[in-house]
């Protein structure tokens, strides 16, 4: 699989200075954690789940969560498990199936080995499990169950803990909770692919819900948690983990209070005025702003609940030619001793030592999402994906 693989080769050549790399479910964890992109959640009860997985994969999705937790009713869990096993078993028999990275979101640790056993040969389609409401005390049994299931199946299985506990919100318990989470995921570092933020749960603890004109960063209690999670769990000193962006809940808005947040000029230049209007009608301007803020705040990838969100996440994850140029200059071997230089675009200062970690992360993102050609922006990438 590869990002933008659904786009014709000649179009990719026009869009990309460096095309996204190919990868598989067996690729190194460091690469996969950066490549998750838009992770689409789907209830495990969907009767057409196998076909849905293939359809979304053909449209450019590379990671998907099959949910047995909050997206389905408590009474539907047994039915959901049965459907999930049946659908993946059917999918496994389709030898030509191009399947995204698949994860199951469970409710209890006991579900992990049970589902792995029930899946049998179909476990080869599985990349891991999403662990809900993760804290040290609650999370360790999940991680232990994952290790047991992995050993029994012979299949490498990753964990993606979801940070959504009220203990993370409350000032008096936040630091202690984050320290505990770090101890747990550090112990199983080789099996923790990414940490996911459960912002909807954060808001529910205070009876809040952000509107389509607001990002997670406009809700101060949520923004403060994101900052502390990045501070303690996403450091660039070798101790950190990939942390993914929060879910965007909206896909069509009937009425808005504030002006659209998308400037007209990039769409006029790209002759994509109709695309701008479509994005605004479907509340994508707020999503695009939140994706930009995710990256500015150290998050990579995003939880998605609607297929229309996938392409915007991927388009804004592509490294610009200017970013790529800066990162390459900073990491040149002859500059290992440090120093300051003017960027090749002559519009900023590149300082080798302070910008090194940024440059390394940028080149990793460039590997999995590609580097846009010099005259290509997110509008062209969006338009190409939508017209495919």
Coordinates of C-alpha atoms in Angstrom, one line a residue:
X1 CA 0.0 0.0 0.0
X2 CA 1.0 3.6 -0.4
X3 CA -0.5 7.0 0.2
X4 CA -2.1 8.5 -3.0
X5 CA -1.7 5.0 -4.6
X6 CA -5.3 5.4 -5.9
X7 CA -4.2 8.3 -8.2
X8 CA -3.0 7.5 -11.7
X9 CA 0.9 7.3 -12.0
X10 CA 1.0 10.2 -14.5
X11 CA -0.9 12.4 -12.1
X12 CA 1.3 11.4 -9.2
X13 CA 4.3 12.3 -11.3
X14 CA 2.9 15.8 -11.9
X15 CA 2.0 16.3 -8.2
X16 CA 5.1 14.9 -6.4
X17 CA 8.7 15.8 -6.4
X18 CA 9.2 12.6 -4.3
X19 CA 6.4 10.1 -4.4
X20 CA 5.2 8.4 -1.2
X21 CA 6.9 5.1 -0.5
X22 CA 5.3 1.7 -0.6
X23 CA 4.9 -0.2 2.7
X24 CA 3.1 -3.3 4.1
X25 CA 1.7 -4.4 7.5
X26 CA 5.1 -6.0 8.1
X27 CA 7.1 -2.7 7.6
X28 CA 9.1 -1.3 10.6
X29 CA 7.0 0.2 13.4
X30 CA 8.7 3.6 13.0
X31 CA 7.5 3.8 9.4
X32 CA 4.0 2.5 10.1
X33 CA 3.4 4.9 13.0
X34 CA 4.1 7.9 10.7
X35 CA 2.1 6.3 7.8
X36 CA -1.2 5.8 9.7
X37 CA -2.7 9.0 8.3
X38 CA -6.4 9.2 8.6
X39 CA -7.6 6.3 10.6
X40 CA -11.2 5.6 9.8
X41 CA -13.4 4.1 12.5
X42 CA -16.2 1.7 11.6
X43 CA -18.7 -0.1 13.8
X44 CA -17.9 -3.8 13.8
X45 CA -21.6 -4.6 13.4
X46 CA -21.8 -3.3 9.7
X47 CA -23.2 -6.2 7.6
X48 CA -21.0 -5.1 4.6
X49 CA -17.8 -4.7 6.7
X50 CA -15.5 -6.7 4.4
X51 CA -16.7 -4.8 1.3
X52 CA -16.4 -1.5 3.1
X53 CA -12.8 -2.3 4.0
X54 CA -11.9 -3.0 0.4
X55 CA -13.8 0.0 -0.9
X56 CA -12.1 2.4 1.4
X57 CA -8.7 0.9 0.7
X58 CA -9.2 1.4 -3.0
X59 CA -10.0 5.1 -2.3
X60 CA -6.7 5.7 -0.5
X61 CA -7.3 4.7 3.1
X62 CA -4.4 2.9 4.8
X63 CA -5.6 2.4 8.4
X64 CA -8.9 1.4 9.8
X65 CA -10.4 0.6 13.2
X66 CA -13.2 -1.9 13.5
X67 CA -14.9 -0.8 16.7
X68 CA -16.5 -3.0 19.4
X69 CA -16.6 -0.2 22.0
X70 CA -18.4 3.2 22.0
X71 CA -19.7 3.0 18.4
X72 CA -22.1 0.1 19.2
X73 CA -24.7 -0.6 21.9
X74 CA -23.6 -2.6 24.9
X75 CA -26.1 -5.3 23.9
X76 CA -24.7 -5.6 20.4
X77 CA -21.1 -6.7 21.5
X78 CA -21.6 -10.4 20.9
X79 CA -23.2 -9.8 17.5
X80 CA -20.4 -7.4 16.7
X81 CA -17.8 -9.9 17.5
X82 CA -19.5 -12.6 15.5
X83 CA -19.9 -10.3 12.5
X84 CA -16.3 -9.1 12.7
X85 CA -14.9 -12.7 12.8
X86 CA -17.2 -13.7 9.9
X87 CA -16.3 -10.7 7.8
X88 CA -12.6 -10.9 8.3
X89 CA -12.7 -14.7 7.6
X90 CA -14.5 -13.9 4.3
X91 CA -12.0 -11.2 3.5
X92 CA -9.0 -13.5 4.2
X93 CA -10.2 -15.9 1.5
X94 CA -10.1 -13.2 -1.2
X95 CA -6.4 -13.8 -2.2
X96 CA -6.2 -10.6 -4.3
X97 CA -7.6 -8.3 -1.6
X98 CA -5.6 -5.2 -0.9
X99 CA -6.3 -4.6 2.7
X100 CA -5.5 -1.5 4.8
X101 CA -3.9 -1.8 8.3
X102 CA -6.7 -3.1 10.4
X103 CA -7.1 -2.7 14.2
X104 CA -9.9 -3.9 16.5
X105 CA -11.1 -1.6 19.2
X106 CA -12.0 -3.8 22.2
X107 CA -13.7 -3.2 25.5
X108 CA -12.0 -5.7 27.8
X109 CA -8.5 -7.4 27.8
X110 CA -10.2 -10.8 27.5
X111 CA -11.5 -10.0 24.1
X112 CA -8.0 -9.8 22.6
X113 CA -6.9 -13.5 22.9
X114 CA -10.5 -14.6 22.3
X115 CA -10.8 -12.7 19.0
X116 CA -7.3 -13.8 17.9
X117 CA -8.3 -17.4 18.5
X118 CA -11.6 -17.1 16.8
X119 CA -10.1 -15.4 13.7
X120 CA -7.7 -18.3 13.1
X121 CA -5.9 -17.8 9.7
X122 CA -7.7 -14.5 9.2
X123 CA -5.5 -13.0 12.0
X124 CA -3.0 -12.4 9.3
X125 CA -5.1 -9.4 8.2
X126 CA -4.9 -7.8 11.7
X127 CA -2.3 -5.2 12.6
X128 CA -3.4 -4.8 16.3
X129 CA -5.8 -3.5 18.8
X130 CA -7.0 -0.2 20.0
X131 CA -7.1 0.0 23.8
X132 CA -9.8 2.3 25.3
X133 CA -9.7 4.6 28.3
X134 CA -6.0 3.8 28.8
X135 CA -4.3 4.4 32.1
X136 CA -1.5 2.5 33.8
X137 CA -3.8 0.5 36.0
X138 CA -6.4 -0.1 33.4
X139 CA -4.0 -0.5 30.5
X140 CA -1.5 -3.0 31.7
X141 CA -3.9 -6.0 31.5
X142 CA -4.7 -5.0 27.9
X143 CA -1.0 -4.9 27.0
X144 CA -0.4 -8.2 28.8
X145 CA -3.3 -9.8 26.9
X146 CA -1.9 -8.5 23.6
X147 CA 1.5 -10.0 24.3
X148 CA -0.1 -13.3 25.1
X149 CA -2.2 -13.3 21.9
X150 CA 0.8 -12.3 19.8
X151 CA 2.9 -15.2 21.2
X152 CA 0.1 -17.7 20.6
X153 CA -0.7 -16.5 17.1
X154 CA 2.8 -15.9 15.8
X155 CA 1.5 -12.6 14.3
X156 CA 3.0 -9.2 15.2
X157 CA 0.3 -7.2 16.9
X158 CA 0.5 -3.6 17.8
X159 CA -1.3 -1.6 20.5
X160 CA -2.8 1.9 20.0
X161 CA -3.9 3.1 23.5
X162 CA -6.6 5.8 23.6
X163 CA -6.0 8.5 26.1
X164 CA -9.5 9.6 27.2
X165 CA -9.8 9.0 30.9
X166 CA -11.1 11.8 33.1
X167 CA -8.0 11.4 35.2
X168 CA -6.1 13.0 32.4
X169 CA -8.4 16.1 32.5
X170 CA -8.4 16.7 36.2
X171 CA -5.6 19.0 37.2
X172 CA -5.0 17.2 40.5
X173 CA -4.4 13.9 38.8
X174 CA -3.1 14.7 35.4
X175 CA 0.7 14.5 35.9
X176 CA 0.5 11.4 37.9
X177 CA -1.8 9.8 35.3
X178 CA 0.5 10.7 32.5
X179 CA 3.5 9.4 34.4
X180 CA 1.7 6.1 34.9
X181 CA 0.8 5.9 31.2
X182 CA 4.4 6.5 30.2
X183 CA 5.6 3.6 32.5
X184 CA 3.0 1.3 30.9
X185 CA 3.7 2.1 27.2
X186 CA 7.5 2.4 27.8
X187 CA 7.5 -1.2 29.1
X188 CA 5.8 -2.4 25.9
X189 CA 7.5 0.2 23.6
X190 CA 8.1 -2.2 20.8
X191 CA 4.4 -2.9 20.5
X192 CA 2.9 0.5 21.0
X193 CA 2.4 1.9 17.5
X194 CA 0.8 5.2 18.4
X195 CA -1.2 7.0 21.2
X196 CA -4.6 8.2 20.2
X197 CA -6.5 11.2 21.8
X198 CA -10.1 10.7 22.8
X199 CA -11.2 14.3 22.8
X200 CA -15.0 13.5 22.6
X201 CA -14.6 11.8 26.0
X202 CA -12.6 14.8 27.3
X203 CA -15.5 17.1 26.4
X204 CA -18.1 14.8 27.8
X205 CA -16.6 15.1 31.3
X206 CA -17.5 18.7 31.3
X207 CA -20.7 18.6 29.3
X208 CA -19.0 20.2 26.3
X209 CA -19.2 19.7 22.6
X210 CA -17.2 21.8 20.1
X211 CA -19.1 23.2 17.2
X212 CA -18.1 23.0 13.5
X213 CA -16.6 26.5 13.7
X214 CA -14.3 25.5 16.6
X215 CA -11.3 23.3 16.7
X216 CA -10.1 21.2 19.6
X217 CA -7.6 23.9 20.3
X218 CA -10.3 26.5 20.9
X219 CA -11.6 24.5 23.8
X220 CA -9.1 25.5 26.5
X221 CA -9.6 22.5 28.8
X222 CA -9.0 20.1 25.8
X223 CA -6.1 22.2 24.5
X224 CA -4.4 22.0 27.9
X225 CA -4.6 18.2 27.9
X226 CA -3.2 17.9 24.4
X227 CA -0.3 20.2 25.4
X228 CA 0.5 18.0 28.4
X229 CA 0.2 14.8 26.5
X230 CA 2.7 16.0 23.9
X231 CA 4.9 17.4 26.6
X232 CA 5.2 14.1 28.5
X233 CA 4.6 11.5 25.8
X234 CA 5.8 12.9 22.4
X235 CA 9.2 14.2 23.1
X236 CA 11.8 14.2 20.3
X237 CA 14.6 12.9 22.5
X238 CA 14.0 9.2 21.8
X239 CA 11.5 8.6 24.6
X240 CA 8.4 9.9 22.8
X241 CA 5.6 8.2 20.9
X242 CA 3.6 9.2 17.9
X243 CA 0.4 10.9 19.1
X244 CA -2.5 11.2 16.6
X245 CA -4.9 14.1 16.2
X246 CA -8.5 14.1 17.7
X247 CA -11.6 13.1 15.8
X248 CA -13.5 15.7 13.7
X249 CA -17.2 15.0 14.3
X250 CA -18.8 16.9 11.4
X251 CA -19.4 16.1 7.8
X252 CA -22.2 18.5 6.7
X253 CA -23.3 21.8 8.3
X254 CA -26.7 23.5 7.6
X255 CA -25.9 26.8 9.2
X256 CA -22.7 28.5 10.4
X257 CA -22.1 31.4 12.8
X258 CA -18.6 32.5 11.6
X259 CA -17.1 33.2 8.2
X260 CA -15.5 30.3 6.4
X261 CA -11.9 29.8 7.3
X262 CA -10.6 29.0 3.8
X263 CA -8.9 31.8 1.9
X264 CA -10.1 32.2 -1.7
X265 CA -6.8 32.8 -3.4
X266 CA -5.3 29.3 -3.4
X267 CA -8.5 28.0 -4.9
X268 CA -8.6 30.8 -7.5
X269 CA -5.0 30.1 -8.5
X270 CA -5.8 26.4 -8.8
X271 CA -9.1 27.0 -10.6
X272 CA -10.9 25.1 -7.9
X273 CA -13.5 27.5 -6.7
X274 CA -16.2 24.8 -6.7
X275 CA -13.9 22.6 -4.5
X276 CA -13.7 25.4 -2.0
X277 CA -17.5 25.8 -1.8
X278 CA -17.9 22.0 -1.4
X279 CA -15.4 22.0 1.4
X280 CA -17.2 24.8 3.2
X281 CA -20.6 23.2 2.7
X282 CA -19.3 20.0 4.4
X283 CA -17.5 21.8 7.2
X284 CA -14.1 20.9 5.9
X285 CA -12.7 24.4 6.5
X286 CA -12.8 23.7 10.2
X287 CA -11.3 20.2 9.7
X288 CA -8.4 21.7 7.6
X289 CA -7.7 24.2 10.2
X290 CA -7.6 21.6 12.9
X291 CA -5.3 19.3 10.9
X292 CA -2.9 22.3 10.5
X293 CA -3.0 22.9 14.3
X294 CA -2.5 19.2 15.0
X295 CA 0.8 19.3 13.1
X296 CA 1.8 22.6 14.6
X297 CA 1.3 21.0 18.1
X298 CA 3.3 17.8 17.4
X299 CA 0.5 15.4 16.4
X300 CA 0.6 13.2 13.3
X301 CA -2.4 11.4 11.7
X302 CA -6.0 11.8 12.8
X303 CA -9.0 9.8 14.0
X304 CA -11.8 10.0 11.4
X305 CA -15.4 8.9 11.5
X306 CA -16.4 9.7 7.9
X307 CA -14.7 8.7 4.6
X308 CA -14.8 12.3 3.3
X309 CA -12.2 13.3 6.0
X310 CA -9.5 10.9 4.7
X311 CA -8.2 12.9 1.7
X312 CA -8.0 16.2 3.5
X313 CA -5.9 14.6 6.3
X314 CA -3.6 13.0 3.7
X315 CA -3.3 16.1 1.5
X316 CA -2.2 18.3 4.4
X317 CA 0.3 15.6 5.5
X318 CA 2.3 15.8 2.3
X319 CA 5.6 17.6 2.8
X320 CA 5.9 20.8 0.8
X321 CA 8.9 21.3 -1.5
X322 CA 10.0 24.2 0.8
X323 CA 9.8 22.1 4.0
X324 CA 11.8 19.3 2.2
X325 CA 14.4 21.7 1.0
X326 CA 14.9 23.2 4.5
X327 CA 15.0 19.7 6.1
X328 CA 17.6 18.5 3.7
X329 CA 19.8 21.5 4.2
X330 CA 19.6 21.2 8.0
X331 CA 20.6 17.5 7.9
X332 CA 23.5 17.8 5.5
X333 CA 26.5 15.8 7.0
X334 CA 28.9 18.7 6.7
X335 CA 26.6 20.7 9.0
X336 CA 26.8 18.3 11.9
X337 CA 28.6 20.9 14.0
X338 CA 25.7 23.3 13.9
X339 CA 25.4 26.8 12.5
X340 CA 22.8 29.1 10.9
X341 CA 22.0 29.5 7.3
X342 CA 19.5 31.3 5.1
X343 CA 16.9 28.9 3.6
X344 CA 17.1 28.1 -0.1
X345 CA 13.7 29.9 -0.4
X346 CA 15.5 33.0 1.1
X347 CA 12.5 33.6 3.5
X348 CA 13.7 32.2 6.8
X349 CA 16.6 31.2 9.0
X350 CA 17.5 27.5 9.4
X351 CA 19.4 26.9 12.6
X352 CA 21.0 23.4 12.4
X353 CA 20.9 22.2 16.0
X354 CA 17.5 23.5 17.2
X355 CA 15.8 22.5 13.9
X356 CA 17.4 19.0 13.6
X357 CA 14.6 17.1 15.3
X358 CA 12.0 18.9 13.2
X359 CA 14.0 18.1 10.0
X360 CA 14.2 14.4 10.9
X361 CA 10.5 14.2 11.5
X362 CA 9.8 16.0 8.3
X363 CA 11.9 13.6 6.2
X364 CA 10.1 10.7 7.8
X365 CA 6.8 12.3 6.9
X366 CA 8.2 12.9 3.4
X367 CA 9.0 9.2 3.0
X368 CA 5.5 8.1 3.7
X369 CA 3.4 11.0 2.4
X370 CA 5.7 12.2 -0.3
X371 CA 7.0 15.7 -1.3
X372 CA 4.9 18.0 -3.4
X373 CA 6.4 19.5 -6.5
X374 CA 7.4 23.1 -6.1
X375 CA 4.2 24.5 -7.7
X376 CA 1.8 22.1 -6.0
X377 CA -0.2 22.9 -2.9
X378 CA -2.9 21.2 -0.9
X379 CA -5.6 22.4 -3.2
X380 CA -4.1 20.5 -6.2
X381 CA -3.6 17.4 -4.0
X382 CA -7.2 17.6 -2.8
X383 CA -8.6 18.1 -6.3
X384 CA -6.6 15.3 -7.8
X385 CA -7.8 12.9 -5.1
X386 CA -11.4 13.9 -5.5
X387 CA -11.4 13.6 -9.3
X388 CA -9.8 10.1 -9.2

